[in-house]
Tab-separated table of C-alpha atoms and ligand atoms in Angstrom:
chain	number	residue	atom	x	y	z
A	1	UNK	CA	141.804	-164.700	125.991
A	2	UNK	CA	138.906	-165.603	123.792
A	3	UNK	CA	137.983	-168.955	123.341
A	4	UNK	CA	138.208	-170.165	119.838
A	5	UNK	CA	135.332	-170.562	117.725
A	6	UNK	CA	134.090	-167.041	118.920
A	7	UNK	CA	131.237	-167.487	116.039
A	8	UNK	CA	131.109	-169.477	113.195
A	9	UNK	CA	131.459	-167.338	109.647
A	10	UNK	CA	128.347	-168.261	108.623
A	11	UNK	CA	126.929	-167.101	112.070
A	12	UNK	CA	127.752	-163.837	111.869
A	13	UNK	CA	125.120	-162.604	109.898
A	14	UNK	CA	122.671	-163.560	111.737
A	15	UNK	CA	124.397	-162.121	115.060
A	16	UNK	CA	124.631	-158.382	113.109
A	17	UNK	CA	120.598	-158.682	112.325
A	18	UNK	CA	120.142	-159.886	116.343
A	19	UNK	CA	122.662	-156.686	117.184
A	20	UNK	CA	120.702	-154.349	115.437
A	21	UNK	CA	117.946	-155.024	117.125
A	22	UNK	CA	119.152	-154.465	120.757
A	23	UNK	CA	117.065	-152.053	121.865
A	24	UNK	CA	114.464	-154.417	121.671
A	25	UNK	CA	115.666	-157.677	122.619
A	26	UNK	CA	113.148	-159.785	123.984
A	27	UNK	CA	112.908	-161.801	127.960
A	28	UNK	CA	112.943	-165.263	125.568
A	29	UNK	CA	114.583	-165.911	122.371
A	30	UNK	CA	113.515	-168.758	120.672
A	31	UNK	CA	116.461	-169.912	118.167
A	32	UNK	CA	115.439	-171.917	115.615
A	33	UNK	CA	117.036	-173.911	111.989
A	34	UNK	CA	118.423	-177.125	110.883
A	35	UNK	CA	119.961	-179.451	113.215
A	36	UNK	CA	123.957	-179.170	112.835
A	37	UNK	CA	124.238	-175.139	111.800
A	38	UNK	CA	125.622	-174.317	115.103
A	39	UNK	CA	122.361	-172.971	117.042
A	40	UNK	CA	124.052	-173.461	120.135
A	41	UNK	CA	127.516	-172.016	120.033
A	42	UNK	CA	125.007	-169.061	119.016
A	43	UNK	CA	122.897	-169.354	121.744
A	44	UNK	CA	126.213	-169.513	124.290
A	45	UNK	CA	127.698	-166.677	122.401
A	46	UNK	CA	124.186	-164.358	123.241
A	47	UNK	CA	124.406	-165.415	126.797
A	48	UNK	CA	127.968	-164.352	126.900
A	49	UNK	CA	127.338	-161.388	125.553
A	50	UNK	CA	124.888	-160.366	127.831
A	51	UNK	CA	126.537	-161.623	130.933
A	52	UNK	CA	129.811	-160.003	129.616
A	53	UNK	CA	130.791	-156.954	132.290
A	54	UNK	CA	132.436	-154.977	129.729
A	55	UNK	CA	130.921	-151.097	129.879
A	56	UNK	CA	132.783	-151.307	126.235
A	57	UNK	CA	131.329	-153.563	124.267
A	58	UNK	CA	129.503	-153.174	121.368
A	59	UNK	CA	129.098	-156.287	118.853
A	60	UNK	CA	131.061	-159.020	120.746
A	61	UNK	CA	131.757	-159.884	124.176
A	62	UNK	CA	135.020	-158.754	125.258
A	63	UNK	CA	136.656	-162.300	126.413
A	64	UNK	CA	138.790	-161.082	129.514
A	65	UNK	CA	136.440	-159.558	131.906
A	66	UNK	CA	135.153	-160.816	134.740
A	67	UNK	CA	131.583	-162.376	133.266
A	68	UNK	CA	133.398	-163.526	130.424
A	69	UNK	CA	136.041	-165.393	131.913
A	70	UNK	CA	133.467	-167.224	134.358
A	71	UNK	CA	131.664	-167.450	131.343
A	72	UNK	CA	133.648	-169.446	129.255
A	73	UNK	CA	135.122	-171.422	132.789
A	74	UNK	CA	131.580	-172.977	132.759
A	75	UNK	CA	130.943	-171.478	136.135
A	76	UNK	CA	129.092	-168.290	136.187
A	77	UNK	CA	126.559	-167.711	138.947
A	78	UNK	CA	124.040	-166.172	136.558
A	79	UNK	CA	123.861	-168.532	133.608
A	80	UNK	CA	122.386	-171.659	133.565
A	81	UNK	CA	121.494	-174.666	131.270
A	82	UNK	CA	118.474	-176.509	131.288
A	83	UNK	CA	119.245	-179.893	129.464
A	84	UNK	CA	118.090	-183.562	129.219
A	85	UNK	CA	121.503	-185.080	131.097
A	86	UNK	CA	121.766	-182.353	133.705
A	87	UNK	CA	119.889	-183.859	136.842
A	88	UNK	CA	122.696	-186.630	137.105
A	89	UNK	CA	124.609	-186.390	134.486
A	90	UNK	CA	126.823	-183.159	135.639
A	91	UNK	CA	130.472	-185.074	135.388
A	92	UNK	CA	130.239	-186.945	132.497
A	93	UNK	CA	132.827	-186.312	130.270
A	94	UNK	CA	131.386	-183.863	126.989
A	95	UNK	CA	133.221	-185.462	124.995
A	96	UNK	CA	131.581	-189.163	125.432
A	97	UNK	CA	128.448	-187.652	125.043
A	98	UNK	CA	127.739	-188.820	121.399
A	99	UNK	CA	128.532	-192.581	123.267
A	100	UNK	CA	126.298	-192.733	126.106
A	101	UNK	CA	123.349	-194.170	125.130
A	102	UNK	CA	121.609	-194.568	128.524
A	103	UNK	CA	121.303	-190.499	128.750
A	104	UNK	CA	117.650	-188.800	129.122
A	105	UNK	CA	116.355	-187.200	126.267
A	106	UNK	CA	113.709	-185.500	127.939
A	107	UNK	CA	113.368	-182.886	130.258
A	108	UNK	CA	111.749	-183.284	133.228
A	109	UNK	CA	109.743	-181.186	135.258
A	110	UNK	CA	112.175	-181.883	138.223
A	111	UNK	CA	114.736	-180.002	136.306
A	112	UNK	CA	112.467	-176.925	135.264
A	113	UNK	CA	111.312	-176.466	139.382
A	114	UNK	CA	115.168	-176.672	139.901
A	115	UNK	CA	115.717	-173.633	137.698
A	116	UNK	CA	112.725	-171.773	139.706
A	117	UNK	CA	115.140	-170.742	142.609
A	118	UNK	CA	117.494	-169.196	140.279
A	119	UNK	CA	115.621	-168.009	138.230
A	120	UNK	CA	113.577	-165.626	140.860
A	121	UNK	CA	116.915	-164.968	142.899
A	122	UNK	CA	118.789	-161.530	142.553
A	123	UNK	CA	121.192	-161.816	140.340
A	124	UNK	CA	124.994	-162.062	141.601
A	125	UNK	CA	126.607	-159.653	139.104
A	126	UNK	CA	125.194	-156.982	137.567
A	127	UNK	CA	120.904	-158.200	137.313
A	128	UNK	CA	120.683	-160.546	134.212
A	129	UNK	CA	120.581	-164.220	134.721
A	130	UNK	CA	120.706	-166.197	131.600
A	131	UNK	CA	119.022	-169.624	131.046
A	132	UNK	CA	119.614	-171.698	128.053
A	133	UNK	CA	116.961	-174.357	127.443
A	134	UNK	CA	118.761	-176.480	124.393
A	135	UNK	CA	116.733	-178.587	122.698
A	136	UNK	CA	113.578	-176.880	123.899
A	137	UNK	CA	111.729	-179.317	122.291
A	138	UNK	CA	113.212	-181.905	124.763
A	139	UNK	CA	110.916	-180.297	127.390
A	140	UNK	CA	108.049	-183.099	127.860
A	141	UNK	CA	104.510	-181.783	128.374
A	142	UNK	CA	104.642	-181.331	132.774
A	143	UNK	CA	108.031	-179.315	131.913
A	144	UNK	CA	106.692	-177.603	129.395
A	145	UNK	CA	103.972	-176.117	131.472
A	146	UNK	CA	105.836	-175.588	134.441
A	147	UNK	CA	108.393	-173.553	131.800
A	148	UNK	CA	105.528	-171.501	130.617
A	149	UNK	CA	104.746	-170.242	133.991
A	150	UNK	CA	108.422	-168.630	134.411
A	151	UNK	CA	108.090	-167.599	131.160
A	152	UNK	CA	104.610	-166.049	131.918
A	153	UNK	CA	105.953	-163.856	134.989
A	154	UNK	CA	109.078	-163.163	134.127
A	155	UNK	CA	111.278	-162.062	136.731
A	156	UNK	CA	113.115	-158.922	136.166
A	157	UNK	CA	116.410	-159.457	134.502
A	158	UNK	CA	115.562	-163.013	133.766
A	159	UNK	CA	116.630	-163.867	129.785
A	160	UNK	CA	115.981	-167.120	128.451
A	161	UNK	CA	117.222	-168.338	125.260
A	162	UNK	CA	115.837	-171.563	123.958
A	163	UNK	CA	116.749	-173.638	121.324
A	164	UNK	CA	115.212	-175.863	119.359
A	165	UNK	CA	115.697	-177.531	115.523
A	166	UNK	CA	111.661	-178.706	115.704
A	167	UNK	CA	110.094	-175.728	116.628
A	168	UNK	CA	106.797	-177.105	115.733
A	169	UNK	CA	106.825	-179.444	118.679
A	170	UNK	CA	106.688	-176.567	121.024
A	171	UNK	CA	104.018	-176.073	123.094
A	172	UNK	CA	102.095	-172.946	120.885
A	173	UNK	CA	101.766	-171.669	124.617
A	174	UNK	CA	106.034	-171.297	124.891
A	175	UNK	CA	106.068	-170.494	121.073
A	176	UNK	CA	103.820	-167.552	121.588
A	177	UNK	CA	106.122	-165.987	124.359
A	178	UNK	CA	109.496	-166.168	122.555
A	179	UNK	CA	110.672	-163.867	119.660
A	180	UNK	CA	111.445	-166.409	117.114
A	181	UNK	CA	114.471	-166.290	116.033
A	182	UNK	CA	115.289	-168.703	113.072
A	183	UNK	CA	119.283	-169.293	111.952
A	184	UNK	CA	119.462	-169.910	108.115
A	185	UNK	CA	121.336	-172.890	106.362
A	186	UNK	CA	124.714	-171.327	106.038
A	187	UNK	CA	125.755	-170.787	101.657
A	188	UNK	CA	127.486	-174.113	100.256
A	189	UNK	CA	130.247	-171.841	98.967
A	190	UNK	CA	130.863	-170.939	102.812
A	191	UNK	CA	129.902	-174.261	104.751
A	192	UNK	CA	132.478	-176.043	101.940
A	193	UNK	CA	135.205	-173.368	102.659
A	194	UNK	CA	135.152	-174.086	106.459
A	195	UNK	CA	134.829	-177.770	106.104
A	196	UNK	CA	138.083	-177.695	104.092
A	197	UNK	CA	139.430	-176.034	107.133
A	198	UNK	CA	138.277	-178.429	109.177
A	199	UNK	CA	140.445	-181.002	107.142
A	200	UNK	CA	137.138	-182.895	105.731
A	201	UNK	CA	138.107	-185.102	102.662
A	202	UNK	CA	135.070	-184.949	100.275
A	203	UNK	CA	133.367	-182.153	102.263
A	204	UNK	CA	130.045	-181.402	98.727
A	205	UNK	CA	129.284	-184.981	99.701
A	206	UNK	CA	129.002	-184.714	103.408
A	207	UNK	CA	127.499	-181.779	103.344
A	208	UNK	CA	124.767	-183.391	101.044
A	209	UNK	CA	124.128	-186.031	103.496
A	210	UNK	CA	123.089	-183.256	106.186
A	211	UNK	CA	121.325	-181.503	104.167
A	212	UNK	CA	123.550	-178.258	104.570
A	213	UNK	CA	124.277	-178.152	107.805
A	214	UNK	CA	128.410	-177.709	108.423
A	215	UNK	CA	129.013	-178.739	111.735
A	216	UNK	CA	126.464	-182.029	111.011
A	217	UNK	CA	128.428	-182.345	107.926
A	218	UNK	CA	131.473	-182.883	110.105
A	219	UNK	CA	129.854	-185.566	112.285
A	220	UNK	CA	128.880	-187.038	109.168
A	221	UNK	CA	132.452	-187.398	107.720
A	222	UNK	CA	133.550	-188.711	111.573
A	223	UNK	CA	131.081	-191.067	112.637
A	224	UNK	CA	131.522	-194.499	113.577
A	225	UNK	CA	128.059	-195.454	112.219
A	226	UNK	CA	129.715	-194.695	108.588
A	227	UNK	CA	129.679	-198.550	107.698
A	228	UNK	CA	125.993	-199.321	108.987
A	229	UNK	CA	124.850	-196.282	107.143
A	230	UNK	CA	126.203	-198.018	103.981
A	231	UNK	CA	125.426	-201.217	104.608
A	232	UNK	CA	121.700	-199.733	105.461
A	233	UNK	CA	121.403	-198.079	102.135
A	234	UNK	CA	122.811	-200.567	99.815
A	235	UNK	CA	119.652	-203.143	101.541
A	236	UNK	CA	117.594	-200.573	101.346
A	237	UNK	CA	118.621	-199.735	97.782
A	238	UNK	CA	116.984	-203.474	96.841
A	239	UNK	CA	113.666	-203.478	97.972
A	240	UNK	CA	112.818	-206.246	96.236
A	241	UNK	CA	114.811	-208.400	98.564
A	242	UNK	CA	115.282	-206.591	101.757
A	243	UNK	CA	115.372	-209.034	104.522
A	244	UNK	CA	113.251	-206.426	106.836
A	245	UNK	CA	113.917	-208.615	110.134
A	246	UNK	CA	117.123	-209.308	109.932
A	247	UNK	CA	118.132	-204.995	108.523
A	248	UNK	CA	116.137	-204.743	111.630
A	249	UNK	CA	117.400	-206.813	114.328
A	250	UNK	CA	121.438	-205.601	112.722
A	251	UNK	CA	120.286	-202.293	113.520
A	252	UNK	CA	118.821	-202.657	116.873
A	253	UNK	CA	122.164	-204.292	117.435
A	254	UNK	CA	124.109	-201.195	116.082
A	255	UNK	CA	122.517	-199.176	119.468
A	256	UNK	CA	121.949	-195.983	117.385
A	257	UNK	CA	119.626	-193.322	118.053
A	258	UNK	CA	115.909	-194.501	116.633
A	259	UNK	CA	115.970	-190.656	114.739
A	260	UNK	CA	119.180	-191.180	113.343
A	261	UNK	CA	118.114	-194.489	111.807
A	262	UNK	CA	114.551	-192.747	110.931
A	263	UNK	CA	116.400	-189.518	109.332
A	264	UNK	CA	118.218	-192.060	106.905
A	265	UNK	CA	114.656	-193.385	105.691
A	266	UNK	CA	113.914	-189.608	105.357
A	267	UNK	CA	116.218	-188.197	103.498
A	268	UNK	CA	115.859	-191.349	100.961
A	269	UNK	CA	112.447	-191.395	100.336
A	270	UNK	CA	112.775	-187.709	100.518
A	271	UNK	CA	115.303	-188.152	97.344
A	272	UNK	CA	113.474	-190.342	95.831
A	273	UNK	CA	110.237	-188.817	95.123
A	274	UNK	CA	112.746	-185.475	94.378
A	275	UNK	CA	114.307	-187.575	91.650
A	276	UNK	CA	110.726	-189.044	89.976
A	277	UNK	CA	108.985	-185.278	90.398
A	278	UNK	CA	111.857	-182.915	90.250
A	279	UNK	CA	115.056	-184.708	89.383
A	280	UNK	CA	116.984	-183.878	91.561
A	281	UNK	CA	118.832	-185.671	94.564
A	282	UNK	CA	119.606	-183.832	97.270
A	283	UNK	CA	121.000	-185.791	100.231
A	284	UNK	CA	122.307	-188.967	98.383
A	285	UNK	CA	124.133	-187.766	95.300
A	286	UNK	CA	126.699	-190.542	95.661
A	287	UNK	CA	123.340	-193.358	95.544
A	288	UNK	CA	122.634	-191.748	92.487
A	289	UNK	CA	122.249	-194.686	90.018
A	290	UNK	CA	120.344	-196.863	93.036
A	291	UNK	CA	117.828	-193.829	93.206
A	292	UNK	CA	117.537	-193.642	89.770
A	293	UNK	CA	116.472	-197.297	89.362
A	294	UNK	CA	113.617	-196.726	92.035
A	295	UNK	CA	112.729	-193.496	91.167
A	296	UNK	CA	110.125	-194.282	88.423
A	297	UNK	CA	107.856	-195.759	91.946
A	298	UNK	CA	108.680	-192.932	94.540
A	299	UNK	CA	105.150	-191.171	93.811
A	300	UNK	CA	103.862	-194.157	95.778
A	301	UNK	CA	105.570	-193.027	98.892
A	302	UNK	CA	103.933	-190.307	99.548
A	303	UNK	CA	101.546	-191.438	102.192
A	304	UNK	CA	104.785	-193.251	104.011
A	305	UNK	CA	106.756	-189.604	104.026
A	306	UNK	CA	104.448	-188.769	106.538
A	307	UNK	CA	104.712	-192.047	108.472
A	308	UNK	CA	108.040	-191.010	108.891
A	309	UNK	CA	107.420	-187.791	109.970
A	310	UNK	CA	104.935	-189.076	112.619
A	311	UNK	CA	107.924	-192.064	113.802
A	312	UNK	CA	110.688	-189.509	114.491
A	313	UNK	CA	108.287	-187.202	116.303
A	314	UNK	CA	107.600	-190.185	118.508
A	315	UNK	CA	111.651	-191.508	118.263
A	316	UNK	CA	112.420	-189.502	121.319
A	317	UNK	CA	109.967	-191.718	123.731
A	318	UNK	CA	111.253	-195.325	124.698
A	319	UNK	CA	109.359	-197.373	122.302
A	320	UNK	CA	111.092	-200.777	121.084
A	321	UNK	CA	113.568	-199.569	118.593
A	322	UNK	CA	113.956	-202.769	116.248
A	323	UNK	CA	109.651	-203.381	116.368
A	324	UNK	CA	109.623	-199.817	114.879
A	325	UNK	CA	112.433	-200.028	112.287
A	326	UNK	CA	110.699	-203.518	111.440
A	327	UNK	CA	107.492	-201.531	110.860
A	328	UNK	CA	108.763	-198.793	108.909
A	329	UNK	CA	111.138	-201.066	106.568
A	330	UNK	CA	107.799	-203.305	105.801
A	331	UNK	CA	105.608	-200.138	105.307
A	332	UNK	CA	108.546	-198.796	102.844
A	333	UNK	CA	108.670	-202.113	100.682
A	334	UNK	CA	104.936	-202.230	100.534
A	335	UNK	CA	104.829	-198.717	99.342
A	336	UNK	CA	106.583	-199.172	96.541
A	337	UNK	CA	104.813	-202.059	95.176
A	338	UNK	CA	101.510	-199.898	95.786
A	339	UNK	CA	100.395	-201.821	98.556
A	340	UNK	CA	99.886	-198.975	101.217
A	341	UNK	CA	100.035	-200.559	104.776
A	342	UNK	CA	98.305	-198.647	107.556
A	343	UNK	CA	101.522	-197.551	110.101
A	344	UNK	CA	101.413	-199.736	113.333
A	345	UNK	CA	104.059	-196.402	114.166
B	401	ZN	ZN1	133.459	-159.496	128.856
């Protein structure tokens, strides 16, 4: 039988416009949107499709056939995934993942040369073999080339699908081969329907914090981080006497993920200067009044909105996590007293 999500509701949309354009489906698909909108269960849902040996189907994969059921067993000969933990990370459990810290984020180019072989075989079934690349954007700059040579001489039969939430970090040499393929923020209305299904007490307010994105919005109601989150933004909420080393050294301890930390500066300064030019709030609506009483200074963090852009491009690379949160906090109190400090990020 089927496994269960088949799509999400908000998916299908945007798997009728890729249907209708069958005919003319490309080698590589480059899926692209918001981090937490369910890119991947997409991407797994195209390769299923494709690998699924039904002479039948016409929208969906069937679920019972042969490709399908090796499909969704995790083991069929003509699909695989090129990610970060695959070289030695093939038995941990999926469902730890979120807890390992010591994982790779990066692919290597080790792992692309290891997809060469299958990629240029003969298929085992019936001539497609599906790669996923997921995030794409974890490819470092050796993989990325080595990737763009497969993807330059395509083998016959040979689809990739890659997917990636910062597109922009692509090589424009991989971005140029790929049909982009970009998977809109799903309609409140809908994500806050299917939360509720989900069981998510307060689900507006979670799905704030993400920024829209439902299945994010669902991490964000679960996660253990939840309290340092809190304690992060009611520090960061005073400014005026934010003990920067010691916010720094608690969150070092807290062994999160450097972007995760970073997005939180984000999506606060992002607010704030909302609230002074626009007013409006979109990730924080429950720091409302906090916002409110800094809001009348955000114009002056500009400049550090694109510090922060240029730290969580760079949060992927091993750099030392609580020197770089120290840096950013100081660079965030001096912006709002107007004293812009050049980013040591
Ligand atoms: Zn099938």
């Amino acid at each position: 039988m089927n496994k269960e999500p088949a799509l999400y509701p908000w998916l299908q949309a945007s798997w009728q416009a890729l249907l209708r354009e069958r005919e003319r489906w490309p080698h590589a698909l480059l899926l692209t949107g918001e981090p937490g909108i369910g890119k991947r269960v997409f991407a797994e849902y195209l390769a299923q499709f494709l690998l699924c040996e039904d002479p039948q189907k016409t929208t969906q994969p069937c679920g019972v056939c042969d490709g399908c059921r090796w499909f969704l067993a995790g083991n069929h000969p003509d699909f695989r995934v090129l990610q970060p933990e695959d070289a030695e990370d093939d038995k941990a459990d999926e469902s730890d993942s979120k807890k390992t810290k010591k994982k790779s984020e990066i692919i290597r180019v080790e792992d692309v040369r290891a997809l060469a072989d299958f990629v240029n075989l003969s298929a085992h079934r019936r001539g497609v073999r599906v790669t996923l690349v997921v995030p794409a954007d974890a490819m470092n700059v050796a993989a990325a080339n080595a990737f763009l040579k497969t993807l330059e001489e395509p083998p016959s039969g040979a689809v990739f699908i890659l997917v990636a939430d910062h597109w922009r970090r692509l090589l424009p040499t991989i971005r140029s081969r790929c049909r982009v393929f970009p998977l809109a923020l799903p309609d409140p209305q809908q994500a806050m329907a299917w939360l509720n299904t989900q069981g998510v007490v307060n689900p507006a307010l979670h799905l704030a914090h993400t920024g829209g994105a439902p299945l994010a919005a669902m991490d964000d109601a679960a996660a253990e981080w939840l309290p340092v989150r809190q304690s992060f933004l009611e520090q960061i909420a005073q400014p005026a006497t934010l003990d920067v080393l010691k916010l720094s050294a608690d969150l070092d301890k807290a062994k999160l993920d450097t972007g995760l930390v970073i997005s939180w500066l984000q999506k606060w300064a992002y607010d704030l200067i909302s609230l002074g030019l626009a007013e409006k709030i979109r990730y924080y609506p429950d720091w409302q009044d906090a916002l409110a009483r800094l809001a009348s200074r955000a114009h002056l963090l500009m400049p550090y909105v694109n510090q922060l852009t240029e730290a969580q491009k760079l949060s992927r690379h091993p750099l030392n996590q609580r020197l770089v949160f120290e840096s950013l906090l100081f660079a965030y109190v001096d912006g709002l007293r107007g004293k812009g400090r050049q980013g040591k990020v």
